[in-house]
Short mmCIF file of C-alpha atoms in Angstrom, two decimals:
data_model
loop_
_atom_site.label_atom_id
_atom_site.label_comp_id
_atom_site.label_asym_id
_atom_site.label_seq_id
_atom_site.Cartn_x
_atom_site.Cartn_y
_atom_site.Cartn_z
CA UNK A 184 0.00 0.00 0.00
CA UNK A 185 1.26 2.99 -0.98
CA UNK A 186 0.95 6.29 1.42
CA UNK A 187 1.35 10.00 -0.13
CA UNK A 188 3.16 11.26 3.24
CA UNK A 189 4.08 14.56 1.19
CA UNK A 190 0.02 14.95 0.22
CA UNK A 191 -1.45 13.92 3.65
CA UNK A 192 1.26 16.63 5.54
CA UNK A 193 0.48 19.26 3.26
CA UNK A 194 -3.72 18.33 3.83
CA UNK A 195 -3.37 18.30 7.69
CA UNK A 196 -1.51 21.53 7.98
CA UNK A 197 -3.68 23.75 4.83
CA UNK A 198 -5.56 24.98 7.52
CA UNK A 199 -3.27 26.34 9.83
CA UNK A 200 -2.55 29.84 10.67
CA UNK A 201 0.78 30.82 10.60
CA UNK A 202 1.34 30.94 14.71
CA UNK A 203 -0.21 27.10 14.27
CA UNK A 204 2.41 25.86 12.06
CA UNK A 205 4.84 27.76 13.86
CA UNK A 206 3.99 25.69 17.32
CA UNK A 207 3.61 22.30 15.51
CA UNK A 208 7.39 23.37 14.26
CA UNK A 209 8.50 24.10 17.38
CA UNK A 210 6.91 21.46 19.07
CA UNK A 211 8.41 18.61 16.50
CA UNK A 212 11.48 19.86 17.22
CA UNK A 213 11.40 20.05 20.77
CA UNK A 214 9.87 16.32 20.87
CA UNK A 215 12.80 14.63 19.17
CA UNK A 216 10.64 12.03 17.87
CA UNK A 217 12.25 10.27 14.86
CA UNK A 218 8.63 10.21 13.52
CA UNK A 219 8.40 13.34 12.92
CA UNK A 220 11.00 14.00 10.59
CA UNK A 221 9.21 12.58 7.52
CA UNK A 222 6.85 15.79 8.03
CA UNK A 223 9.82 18.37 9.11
CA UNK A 224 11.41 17.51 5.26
CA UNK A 225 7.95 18.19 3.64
CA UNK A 226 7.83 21.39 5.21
CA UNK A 227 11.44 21.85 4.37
CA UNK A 228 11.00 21.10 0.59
CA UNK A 229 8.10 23.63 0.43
CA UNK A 230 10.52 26.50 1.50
CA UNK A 231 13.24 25.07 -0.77
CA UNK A 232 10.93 24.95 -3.61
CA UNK A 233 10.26 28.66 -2.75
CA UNK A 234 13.45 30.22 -2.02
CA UNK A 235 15.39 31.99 -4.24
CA UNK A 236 19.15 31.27 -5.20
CA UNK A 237 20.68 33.50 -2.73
CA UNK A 238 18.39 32.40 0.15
CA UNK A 239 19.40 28.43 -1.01
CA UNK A 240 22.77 29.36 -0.56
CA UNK A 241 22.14 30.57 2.81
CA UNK A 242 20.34 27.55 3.98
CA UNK A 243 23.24 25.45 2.76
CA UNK A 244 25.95 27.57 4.24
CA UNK A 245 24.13 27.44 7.80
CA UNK A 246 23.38 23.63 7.37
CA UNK A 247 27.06 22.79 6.37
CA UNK A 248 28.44 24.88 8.83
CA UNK A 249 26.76 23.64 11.67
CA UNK A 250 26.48 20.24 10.61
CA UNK A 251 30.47 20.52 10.43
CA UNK A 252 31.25 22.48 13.45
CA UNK A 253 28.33 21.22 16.10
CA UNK A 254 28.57 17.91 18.17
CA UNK A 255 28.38 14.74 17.13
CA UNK A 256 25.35 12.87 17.86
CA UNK A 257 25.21 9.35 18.82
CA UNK A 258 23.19 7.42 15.64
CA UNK A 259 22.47 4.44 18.06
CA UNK A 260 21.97 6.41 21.23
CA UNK A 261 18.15 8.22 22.10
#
């Protein structure tokens, strides 16, 4: 069976106000739950898709950067 994850994110959060998807942003975040980062990449692509060069740049530069510089995360720990 095949499940549209990118369709069925984008349906439960078309209804939000902005200070709603902010908090269920927030709130994924703070949770940690591996879960939720099927849903955090949908919202990710959506501001890809809608960024201009310069701002893709930026998002790459911070990602690298911190990705590079920040600590290390256990994969096999919580």
């Amino acid at each position: 069976m095949n499940f549209n994850i990118r369709g069925a994110v984008l349906h439960n959060i078309s209804g939000m106000a902005e200070q709603e998807l902010e908090g269920m942003i927030v709130d994924s975040i703070k949770q940690g739950d591996e879960k939720l980062l099927p849903g955090l990449g949908v919202l990710f692509e959506v501001i890809w898709n809608n960024s201009n060069e310069p701002d893709r740049n930026q998002m790459i530069d911070t990602l690298h950067h911190k990705i590079t510089t920040g600590p290390k995360p256990d994969p096999f720990g919580p």
